[in-house]
PDB file of C-alpha atoms in Angstrom:
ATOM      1  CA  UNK A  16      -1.183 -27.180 -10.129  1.00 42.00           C
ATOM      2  CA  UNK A  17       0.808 -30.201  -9.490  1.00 40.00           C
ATOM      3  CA  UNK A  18       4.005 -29.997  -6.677  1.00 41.00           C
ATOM      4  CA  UNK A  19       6.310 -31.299  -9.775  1.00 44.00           C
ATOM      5  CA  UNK A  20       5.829 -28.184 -11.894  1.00 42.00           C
ATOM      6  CA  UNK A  21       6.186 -25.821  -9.444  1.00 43.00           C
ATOM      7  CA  UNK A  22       9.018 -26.798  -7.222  1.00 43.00           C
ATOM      8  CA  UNK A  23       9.070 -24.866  -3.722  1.00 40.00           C
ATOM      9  CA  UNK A  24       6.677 -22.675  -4.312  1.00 39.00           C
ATOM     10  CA  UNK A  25       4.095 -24.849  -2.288  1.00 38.00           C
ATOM     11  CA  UNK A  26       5.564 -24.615   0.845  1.00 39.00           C
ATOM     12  CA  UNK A  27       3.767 -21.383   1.595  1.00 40.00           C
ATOM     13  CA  UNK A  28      -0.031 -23.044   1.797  1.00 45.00           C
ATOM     14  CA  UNK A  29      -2.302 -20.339   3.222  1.00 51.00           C
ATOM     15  CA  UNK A  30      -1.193 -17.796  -0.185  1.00 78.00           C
ATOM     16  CA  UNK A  31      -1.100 -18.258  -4.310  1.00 88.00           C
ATOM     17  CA  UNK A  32       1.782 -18.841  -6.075  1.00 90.00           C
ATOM     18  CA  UNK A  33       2.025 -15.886  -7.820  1.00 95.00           C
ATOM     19  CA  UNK A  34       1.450 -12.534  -5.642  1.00 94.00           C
ATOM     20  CA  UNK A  35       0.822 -10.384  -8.581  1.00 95.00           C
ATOM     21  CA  UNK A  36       0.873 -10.511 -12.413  1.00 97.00           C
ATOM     22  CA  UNK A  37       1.109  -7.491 -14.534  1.00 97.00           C
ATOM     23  CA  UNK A  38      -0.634  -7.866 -17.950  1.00 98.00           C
ATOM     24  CA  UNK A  39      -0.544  -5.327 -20.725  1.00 97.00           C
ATOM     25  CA  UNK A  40      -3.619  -4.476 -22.574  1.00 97.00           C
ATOM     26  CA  UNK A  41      -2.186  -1.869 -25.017  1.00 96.00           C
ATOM     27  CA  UNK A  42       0.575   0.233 -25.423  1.00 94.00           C
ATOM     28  CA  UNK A  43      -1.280   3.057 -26.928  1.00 92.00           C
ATOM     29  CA  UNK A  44      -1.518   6.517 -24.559  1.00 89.00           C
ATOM     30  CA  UNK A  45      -3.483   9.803 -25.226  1.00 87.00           C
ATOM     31  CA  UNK A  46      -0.685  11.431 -22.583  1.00 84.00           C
ATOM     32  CA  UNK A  47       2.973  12.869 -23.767  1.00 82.00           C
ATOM     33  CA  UNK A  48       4.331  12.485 -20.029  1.00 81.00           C
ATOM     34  CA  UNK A  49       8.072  14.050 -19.798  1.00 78.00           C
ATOM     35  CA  UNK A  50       9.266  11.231 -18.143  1.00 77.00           C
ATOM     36  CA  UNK A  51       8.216   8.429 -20.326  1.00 83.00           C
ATOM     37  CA  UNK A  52      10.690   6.336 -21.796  1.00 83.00           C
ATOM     38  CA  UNK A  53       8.187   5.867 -24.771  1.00 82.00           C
ATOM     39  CA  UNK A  54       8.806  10.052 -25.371  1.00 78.00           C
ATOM     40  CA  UNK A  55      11.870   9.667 -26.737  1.00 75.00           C
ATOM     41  CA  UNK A  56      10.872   7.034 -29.457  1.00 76.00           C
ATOM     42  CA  UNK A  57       7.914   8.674 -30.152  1.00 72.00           C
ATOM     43  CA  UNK A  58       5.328   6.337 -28.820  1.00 55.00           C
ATOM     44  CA  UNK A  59       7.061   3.393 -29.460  1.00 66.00           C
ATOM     45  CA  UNK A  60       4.752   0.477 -30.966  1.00 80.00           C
ATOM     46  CA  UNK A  61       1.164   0.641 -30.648  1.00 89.00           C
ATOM     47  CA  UNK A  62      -0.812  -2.242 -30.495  1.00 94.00           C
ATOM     48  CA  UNK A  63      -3.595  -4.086 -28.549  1.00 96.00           C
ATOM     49  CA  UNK A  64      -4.101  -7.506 -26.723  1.00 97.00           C
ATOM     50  CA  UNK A  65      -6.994  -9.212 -28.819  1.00 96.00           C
ATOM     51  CA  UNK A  66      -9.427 -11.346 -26.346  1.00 97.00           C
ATOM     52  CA  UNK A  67      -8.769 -14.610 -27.832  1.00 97.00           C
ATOM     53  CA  UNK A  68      -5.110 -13.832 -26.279  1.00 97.00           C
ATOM     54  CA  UNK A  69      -6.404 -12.585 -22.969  1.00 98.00           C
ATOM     55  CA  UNK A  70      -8.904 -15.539 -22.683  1.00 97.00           C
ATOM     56  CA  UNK A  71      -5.872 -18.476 -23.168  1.00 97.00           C
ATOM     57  CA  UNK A  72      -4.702 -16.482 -19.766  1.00 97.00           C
ATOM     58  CA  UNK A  73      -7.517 -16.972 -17.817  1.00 97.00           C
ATOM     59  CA  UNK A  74      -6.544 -20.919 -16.718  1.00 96.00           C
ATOM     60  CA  UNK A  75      -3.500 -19.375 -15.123  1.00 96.00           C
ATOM     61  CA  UNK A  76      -5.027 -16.562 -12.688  1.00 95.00           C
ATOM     62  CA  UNK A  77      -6.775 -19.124 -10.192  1.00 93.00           C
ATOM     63  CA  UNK A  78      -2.611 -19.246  -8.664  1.00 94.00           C
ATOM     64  CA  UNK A  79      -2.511 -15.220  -8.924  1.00 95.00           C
ATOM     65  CA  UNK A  80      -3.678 -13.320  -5.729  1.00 95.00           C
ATOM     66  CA  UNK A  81      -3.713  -9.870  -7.909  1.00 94.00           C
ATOM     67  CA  UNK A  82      -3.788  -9.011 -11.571  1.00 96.00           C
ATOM     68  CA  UNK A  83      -2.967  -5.795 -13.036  1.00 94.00           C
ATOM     69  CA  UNK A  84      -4.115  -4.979 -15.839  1.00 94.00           C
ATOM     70  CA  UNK A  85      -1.399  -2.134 -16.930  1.00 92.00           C
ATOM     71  CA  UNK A  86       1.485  -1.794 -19.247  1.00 94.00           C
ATOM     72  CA  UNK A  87       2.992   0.833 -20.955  1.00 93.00           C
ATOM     73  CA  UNK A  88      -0.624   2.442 -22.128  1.00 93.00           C
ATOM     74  CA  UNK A  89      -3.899   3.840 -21.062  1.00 92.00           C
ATOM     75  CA  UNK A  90      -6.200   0.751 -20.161  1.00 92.00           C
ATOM     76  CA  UNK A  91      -9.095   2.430 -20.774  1.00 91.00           C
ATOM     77  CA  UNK A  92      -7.986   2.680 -24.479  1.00 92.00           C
ATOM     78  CA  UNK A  93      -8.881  -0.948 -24.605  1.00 94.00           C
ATOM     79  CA  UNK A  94     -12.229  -1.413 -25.615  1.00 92.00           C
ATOM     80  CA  UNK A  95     -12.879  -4.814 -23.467  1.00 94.00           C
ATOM     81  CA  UNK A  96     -11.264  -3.596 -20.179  1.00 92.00           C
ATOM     82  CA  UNK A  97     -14.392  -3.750 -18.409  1.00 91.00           C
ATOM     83  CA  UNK A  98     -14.835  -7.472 -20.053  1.00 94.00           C
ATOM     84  CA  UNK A  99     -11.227  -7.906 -19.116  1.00 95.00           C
ATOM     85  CA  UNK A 100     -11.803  -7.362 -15.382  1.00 92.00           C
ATOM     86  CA  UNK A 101     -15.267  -9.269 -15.355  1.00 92.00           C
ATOM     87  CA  UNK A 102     -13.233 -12.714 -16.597  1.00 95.00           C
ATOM     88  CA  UNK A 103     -10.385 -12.373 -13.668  1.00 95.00           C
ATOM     89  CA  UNK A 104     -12.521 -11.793 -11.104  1.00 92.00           C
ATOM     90  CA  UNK A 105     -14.430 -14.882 -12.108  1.00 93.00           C
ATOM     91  CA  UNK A 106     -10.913 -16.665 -11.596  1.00 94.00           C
ATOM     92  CA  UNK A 107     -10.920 -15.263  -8.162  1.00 92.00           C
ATOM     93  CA  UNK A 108      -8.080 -13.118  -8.473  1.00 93.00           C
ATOM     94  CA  UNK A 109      -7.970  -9.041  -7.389  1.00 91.00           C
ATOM     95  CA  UNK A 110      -7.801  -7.371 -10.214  1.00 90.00           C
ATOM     96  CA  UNK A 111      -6.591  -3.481 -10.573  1.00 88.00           C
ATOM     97  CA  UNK A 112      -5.198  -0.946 -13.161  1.00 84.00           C
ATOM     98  CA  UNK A 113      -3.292   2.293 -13.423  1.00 83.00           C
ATOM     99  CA  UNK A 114      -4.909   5.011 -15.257  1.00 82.00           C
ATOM    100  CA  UNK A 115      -4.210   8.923 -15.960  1.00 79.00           C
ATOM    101  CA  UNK A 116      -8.242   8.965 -15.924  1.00 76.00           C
ATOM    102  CA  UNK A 117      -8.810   9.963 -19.178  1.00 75.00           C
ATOM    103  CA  UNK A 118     -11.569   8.557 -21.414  1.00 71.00           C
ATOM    104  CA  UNK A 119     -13.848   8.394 -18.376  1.00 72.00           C
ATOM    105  CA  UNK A 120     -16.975   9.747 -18.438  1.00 74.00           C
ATOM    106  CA  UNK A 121     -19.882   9.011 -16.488  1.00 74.00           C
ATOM    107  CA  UNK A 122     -21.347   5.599 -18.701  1.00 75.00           C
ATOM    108  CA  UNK A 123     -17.622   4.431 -17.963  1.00 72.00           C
ATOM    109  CA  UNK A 124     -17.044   5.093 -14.057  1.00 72.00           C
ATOM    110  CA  UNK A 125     -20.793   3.475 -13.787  1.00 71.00           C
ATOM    111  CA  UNK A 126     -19.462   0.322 -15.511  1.00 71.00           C
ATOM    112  CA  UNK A 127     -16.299   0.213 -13.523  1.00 71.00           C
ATOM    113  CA  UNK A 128     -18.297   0.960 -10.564  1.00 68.00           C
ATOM    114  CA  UNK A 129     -20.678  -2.287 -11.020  1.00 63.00           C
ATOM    115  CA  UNK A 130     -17.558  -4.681 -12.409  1.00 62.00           C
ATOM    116  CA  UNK A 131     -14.055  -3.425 -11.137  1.00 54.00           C
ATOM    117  CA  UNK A 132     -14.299  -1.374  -7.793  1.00 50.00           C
ATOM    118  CA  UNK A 133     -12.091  -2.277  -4.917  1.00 49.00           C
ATOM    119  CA  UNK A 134     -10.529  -0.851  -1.878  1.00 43.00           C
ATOM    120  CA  UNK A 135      -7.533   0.139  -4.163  1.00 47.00           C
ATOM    121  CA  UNK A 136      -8.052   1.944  -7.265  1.00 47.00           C
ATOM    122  CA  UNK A 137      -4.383   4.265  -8.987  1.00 50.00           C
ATOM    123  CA  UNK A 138      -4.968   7.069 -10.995  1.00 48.00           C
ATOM    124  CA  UNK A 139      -1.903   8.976 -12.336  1.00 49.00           C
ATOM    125  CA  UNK A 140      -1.503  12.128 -14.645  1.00 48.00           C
ATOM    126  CA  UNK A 141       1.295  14.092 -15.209  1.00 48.00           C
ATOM    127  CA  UNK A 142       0.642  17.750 -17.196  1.00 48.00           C
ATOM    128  CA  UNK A 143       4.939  18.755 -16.973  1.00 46.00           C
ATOM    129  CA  UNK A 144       3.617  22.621 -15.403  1.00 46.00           C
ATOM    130  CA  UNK A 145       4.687  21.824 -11.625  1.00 50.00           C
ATOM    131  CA  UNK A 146       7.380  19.925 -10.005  1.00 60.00           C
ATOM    132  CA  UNK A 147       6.355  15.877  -9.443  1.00 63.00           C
ATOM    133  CA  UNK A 148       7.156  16.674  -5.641  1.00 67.00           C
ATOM    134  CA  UNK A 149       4.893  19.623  -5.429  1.00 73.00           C
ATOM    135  CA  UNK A 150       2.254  16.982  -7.005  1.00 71.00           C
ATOM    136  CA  UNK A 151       2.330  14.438  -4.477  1.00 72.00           C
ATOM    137  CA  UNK A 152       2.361  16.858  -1.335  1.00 76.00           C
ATOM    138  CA  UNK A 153      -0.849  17.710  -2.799  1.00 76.00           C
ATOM    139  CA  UNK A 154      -2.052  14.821  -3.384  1.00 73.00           C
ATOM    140  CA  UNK A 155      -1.159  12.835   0.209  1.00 77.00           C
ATOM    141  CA  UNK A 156      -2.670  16.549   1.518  1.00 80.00           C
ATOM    142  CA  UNK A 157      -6.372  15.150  -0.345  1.00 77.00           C
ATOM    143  CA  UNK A 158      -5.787  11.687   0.442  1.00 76.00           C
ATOM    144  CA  UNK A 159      -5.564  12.500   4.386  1.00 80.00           C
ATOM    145  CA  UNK A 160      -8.404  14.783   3.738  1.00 81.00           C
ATOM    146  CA  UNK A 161     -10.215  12.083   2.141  1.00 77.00           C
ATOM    147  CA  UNK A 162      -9.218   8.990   4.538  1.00 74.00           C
ATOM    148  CA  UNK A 163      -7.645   7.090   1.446  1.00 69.00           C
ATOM    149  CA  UNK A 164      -4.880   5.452   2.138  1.00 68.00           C
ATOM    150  CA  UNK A 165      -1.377   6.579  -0.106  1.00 68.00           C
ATOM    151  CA  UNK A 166       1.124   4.363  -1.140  1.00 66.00           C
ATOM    152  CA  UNK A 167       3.820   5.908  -3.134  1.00 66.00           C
ATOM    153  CA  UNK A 168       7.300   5.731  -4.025  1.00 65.00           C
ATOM    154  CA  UNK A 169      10.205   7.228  -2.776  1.00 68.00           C
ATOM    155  CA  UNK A 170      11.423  10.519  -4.715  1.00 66.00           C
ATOM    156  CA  UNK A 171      15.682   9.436  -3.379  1.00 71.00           C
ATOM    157  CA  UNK A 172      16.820   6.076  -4.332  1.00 72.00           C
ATOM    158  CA  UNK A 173      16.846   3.207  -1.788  1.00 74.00           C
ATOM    159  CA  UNK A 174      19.041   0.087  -2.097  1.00 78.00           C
ATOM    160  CA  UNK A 175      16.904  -3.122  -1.430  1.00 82.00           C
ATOM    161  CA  UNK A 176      17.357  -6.721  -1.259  1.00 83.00           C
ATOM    162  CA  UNK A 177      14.404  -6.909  -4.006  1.00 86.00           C
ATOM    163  CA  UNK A 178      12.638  -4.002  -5.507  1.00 85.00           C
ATOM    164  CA  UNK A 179       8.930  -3.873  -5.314  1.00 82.00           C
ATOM    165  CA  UNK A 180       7.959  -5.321  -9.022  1.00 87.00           C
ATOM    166  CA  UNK A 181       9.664  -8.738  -6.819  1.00 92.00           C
ATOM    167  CA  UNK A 182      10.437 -10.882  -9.787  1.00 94.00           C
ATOM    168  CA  UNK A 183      10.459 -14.043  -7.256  1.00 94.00           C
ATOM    169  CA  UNK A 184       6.732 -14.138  -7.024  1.00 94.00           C
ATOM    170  CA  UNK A 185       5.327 -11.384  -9.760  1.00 96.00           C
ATOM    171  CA  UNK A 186       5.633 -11.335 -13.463  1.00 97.00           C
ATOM    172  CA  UNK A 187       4.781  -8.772 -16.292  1.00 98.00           C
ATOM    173  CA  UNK A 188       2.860  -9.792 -19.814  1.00 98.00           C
ATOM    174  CA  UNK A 189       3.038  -7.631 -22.467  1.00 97.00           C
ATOM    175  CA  UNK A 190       0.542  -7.419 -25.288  1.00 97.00           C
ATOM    176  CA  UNK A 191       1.966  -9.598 -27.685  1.00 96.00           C
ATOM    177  CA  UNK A 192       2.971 -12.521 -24.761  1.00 97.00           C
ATOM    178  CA  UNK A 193       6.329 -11.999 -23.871  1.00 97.00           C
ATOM    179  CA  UNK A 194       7.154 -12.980 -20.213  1.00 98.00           C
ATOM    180  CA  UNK A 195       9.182 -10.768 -18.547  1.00 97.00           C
ATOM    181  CA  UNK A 196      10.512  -9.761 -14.748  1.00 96.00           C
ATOM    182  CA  UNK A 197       8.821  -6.332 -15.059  1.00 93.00           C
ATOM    183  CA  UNK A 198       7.712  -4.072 -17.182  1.00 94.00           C
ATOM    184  CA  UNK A 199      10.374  -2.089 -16.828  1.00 92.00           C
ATOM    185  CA  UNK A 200      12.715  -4.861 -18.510  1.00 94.00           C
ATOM    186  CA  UNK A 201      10.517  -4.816 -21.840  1.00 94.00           C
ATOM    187  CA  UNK A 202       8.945  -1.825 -23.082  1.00 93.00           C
ATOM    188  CA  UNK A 203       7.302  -1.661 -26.271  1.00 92.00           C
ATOM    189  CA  UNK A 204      10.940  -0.520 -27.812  1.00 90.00           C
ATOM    190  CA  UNK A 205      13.720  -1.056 -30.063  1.00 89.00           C
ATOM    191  CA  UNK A 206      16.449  -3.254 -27.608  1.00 91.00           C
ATOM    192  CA  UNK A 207      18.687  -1.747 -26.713  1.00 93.00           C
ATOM    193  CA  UNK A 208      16.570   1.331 -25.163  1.00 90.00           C
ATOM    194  CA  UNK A 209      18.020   4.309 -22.810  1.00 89.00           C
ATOM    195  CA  UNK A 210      17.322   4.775 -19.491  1.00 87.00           C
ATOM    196  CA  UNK A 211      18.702   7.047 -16.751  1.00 82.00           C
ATOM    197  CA  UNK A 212      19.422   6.457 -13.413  1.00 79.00           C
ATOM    198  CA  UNK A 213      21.058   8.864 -10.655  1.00 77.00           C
ATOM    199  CA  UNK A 214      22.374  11.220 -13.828  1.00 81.00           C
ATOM    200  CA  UNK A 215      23.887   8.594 -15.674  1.00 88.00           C
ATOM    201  CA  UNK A 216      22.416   7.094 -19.015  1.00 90.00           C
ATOM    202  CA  UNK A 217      22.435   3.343 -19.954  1.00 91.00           C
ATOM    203  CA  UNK A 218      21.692   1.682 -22.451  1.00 93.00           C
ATOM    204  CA  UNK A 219      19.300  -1.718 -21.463  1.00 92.00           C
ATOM    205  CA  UNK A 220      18.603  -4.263 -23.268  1.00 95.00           C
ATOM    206  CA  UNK A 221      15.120  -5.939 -23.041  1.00 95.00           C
ATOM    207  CA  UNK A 222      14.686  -9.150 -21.123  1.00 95.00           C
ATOM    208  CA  UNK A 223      12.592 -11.707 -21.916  1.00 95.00           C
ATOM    209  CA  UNK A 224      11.812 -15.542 -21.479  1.00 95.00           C
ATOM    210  CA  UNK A 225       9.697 -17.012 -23.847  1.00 94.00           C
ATOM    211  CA  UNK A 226       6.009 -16.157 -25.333  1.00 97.00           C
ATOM    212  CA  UNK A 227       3.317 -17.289 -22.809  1.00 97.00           C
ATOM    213  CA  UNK A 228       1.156 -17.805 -26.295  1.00 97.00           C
ATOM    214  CA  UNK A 229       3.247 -20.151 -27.742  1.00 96.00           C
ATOM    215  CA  UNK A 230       4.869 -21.850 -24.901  1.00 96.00           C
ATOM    216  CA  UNK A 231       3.578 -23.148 -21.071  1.00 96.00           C
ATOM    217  CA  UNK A 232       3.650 -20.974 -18.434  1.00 96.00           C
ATOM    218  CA  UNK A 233       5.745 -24.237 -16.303  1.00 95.00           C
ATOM    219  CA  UNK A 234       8.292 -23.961 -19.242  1.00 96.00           C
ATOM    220  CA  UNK A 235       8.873 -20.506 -19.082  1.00 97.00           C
ATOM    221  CA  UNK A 236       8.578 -20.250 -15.319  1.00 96.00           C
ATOM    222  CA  UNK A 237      11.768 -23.436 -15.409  1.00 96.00           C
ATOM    223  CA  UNK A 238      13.843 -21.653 -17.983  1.00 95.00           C
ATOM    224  CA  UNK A 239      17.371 -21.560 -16.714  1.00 96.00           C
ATOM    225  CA  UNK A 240      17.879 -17.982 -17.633  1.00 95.00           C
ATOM    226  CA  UNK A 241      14.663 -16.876 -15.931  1.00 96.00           C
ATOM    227  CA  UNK A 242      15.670 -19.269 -12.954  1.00 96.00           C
ATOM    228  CA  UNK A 243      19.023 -17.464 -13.280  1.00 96.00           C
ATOM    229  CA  UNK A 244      17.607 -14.165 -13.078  1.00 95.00           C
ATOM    230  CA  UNK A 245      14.851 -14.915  -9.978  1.00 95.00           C
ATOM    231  CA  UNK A 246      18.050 -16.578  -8.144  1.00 95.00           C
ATOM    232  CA  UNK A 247      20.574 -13.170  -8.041  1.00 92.00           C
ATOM    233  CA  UNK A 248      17.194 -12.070  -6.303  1.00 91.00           C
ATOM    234  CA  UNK A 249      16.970 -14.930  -3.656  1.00 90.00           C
ATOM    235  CA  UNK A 250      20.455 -14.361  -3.156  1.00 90.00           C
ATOM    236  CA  UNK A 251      20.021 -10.777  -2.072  1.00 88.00           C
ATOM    237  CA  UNK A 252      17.287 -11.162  -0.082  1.00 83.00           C
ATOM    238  CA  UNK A 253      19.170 -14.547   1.840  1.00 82.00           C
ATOM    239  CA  UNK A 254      22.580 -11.627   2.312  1.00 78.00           C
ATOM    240  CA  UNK A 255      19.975  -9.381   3.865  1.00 71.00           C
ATOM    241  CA  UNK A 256      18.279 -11.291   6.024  1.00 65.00           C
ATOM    242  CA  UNK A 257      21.321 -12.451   7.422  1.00 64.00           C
ATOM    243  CA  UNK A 258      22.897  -9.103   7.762  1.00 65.00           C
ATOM    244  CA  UNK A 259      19.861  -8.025   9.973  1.00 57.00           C
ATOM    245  CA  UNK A 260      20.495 -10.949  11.934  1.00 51.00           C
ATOM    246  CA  UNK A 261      23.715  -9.932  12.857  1.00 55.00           C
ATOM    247  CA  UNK A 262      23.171  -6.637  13.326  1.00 54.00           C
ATOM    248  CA  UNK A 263      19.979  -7.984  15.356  1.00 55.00           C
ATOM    249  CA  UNK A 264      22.533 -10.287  17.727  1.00 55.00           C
ATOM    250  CA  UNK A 265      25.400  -8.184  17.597  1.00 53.00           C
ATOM    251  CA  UNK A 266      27.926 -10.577  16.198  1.00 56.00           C
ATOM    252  CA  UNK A 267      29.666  -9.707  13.277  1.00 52.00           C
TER     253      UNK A 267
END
């Protein structure tokens, strides 16, 4: 990719341009998890990411250091996932997905075994009969056991500079091409669509910039709402950064 279309982004020469993209294969689940936004729409739309679509990607993931291949569904729903992750690892990206581990059975785990294993693989399942914390204590109690390394979120919010989805350098596909910050931003819902945070409920409205599909990834990337968006970010992390500084020097 040419210096032109992708302003500053080159200045970084020993990394990708894009840490991590987040593409949606479907948005169809077998699971009925209490805390799903999707629960209280029931389902929300269900649909799949043909290959034709997935293949007109493909040019794109040579700049991507990791693609995950997630959304608001099961992946292993999908019946080319293990097609899906041969083609980006031929792009030499990392490729990973989140999965409540349903569907697998041994054929499958032999066929992710021989095209998708890494050092990092997320499996997530959620049955509502025990408290989430009581879940995780469990699992980092395996995962020491084990000698598999744990990362998870915090259970208390945090205020950060940029959260981890980091819209400055990651983006989110869904399954019919929209481009969005993070999945979070655009689930497979009527906008607007209610979320709660701390207590309080909001209603959201989906953000967006353009179909990847119909339009060129240096388009929507340029957009000056999406450059908007990205730039409240930069700004953050600029007020940080000098904040530690000064904290760091002891001058106010």
């Amino acid at each position: 990719m040419s210096k032109n279309i992708w302003p500053g982004f080159l200045s970084w020469p020993s990394r990708k341009t894009f840490s991590a993209w987040q593409i949606e294969l479907t948005t169809r689940c077998p699971l009925q998890c209490s805390m799903c936004i999707k629960e209280e729409y029931k389902g929300g739309l269900q649909r799949d990411m043909n290959m034709d679509d997935f293949r007109r990607l493909l040019p794109y993931l040579k700049e991507i250091e990791t693609v995950i291949l997630e959304g608001w569904g099961e992946s292993l729903l999908h019946k080319n996932l293990l097609e899906c992750i041969r083609l980006v690892k031929r792009e030499g990206s990392q490729v990973s997905f989140v999965t409540s581990g349903m569907g697998l059975d041994k054929a499958y785990v032999s066929g992710l075994m021989i095209n998708a294993w890494q050092d990092e693989q997320k499996v997530f399942s959620w049955n509502g009969t025990e408290a989430y914390g009581k879940i995780l204590e469990e699992v980092e109690r395996k995962t020491r056991e084990w000698k598999i390394e744990l990362r998870r979120p915090s259970l208390s919010p945090k205020d950060v500079a940029v959260c981890e989805e980091n819209p400055l350098r990651n983006l989110y596909i869904s399954t019919d091409g929209e481009v969005s910050p993070c999945v979070y931003l655009n689930p497979p819902l009527p906008s607007p669509f209610k979320r709660i945070f701390q207590g309080e409920e909001y209603q959201i409205e989906k953000v967006s910039f353009e179909n990847i599909f119909r339009e060129p990834l240096s388009a929507i990337w340029n957009h000056k709402g999406y450059i908007e968006f990205r730039n409240y970010f930069s700004l953050r992390e600029k007020s940080l950064a000098k904040c530690i500084f000064r904290s760091g020097t002891g001058k106010g």
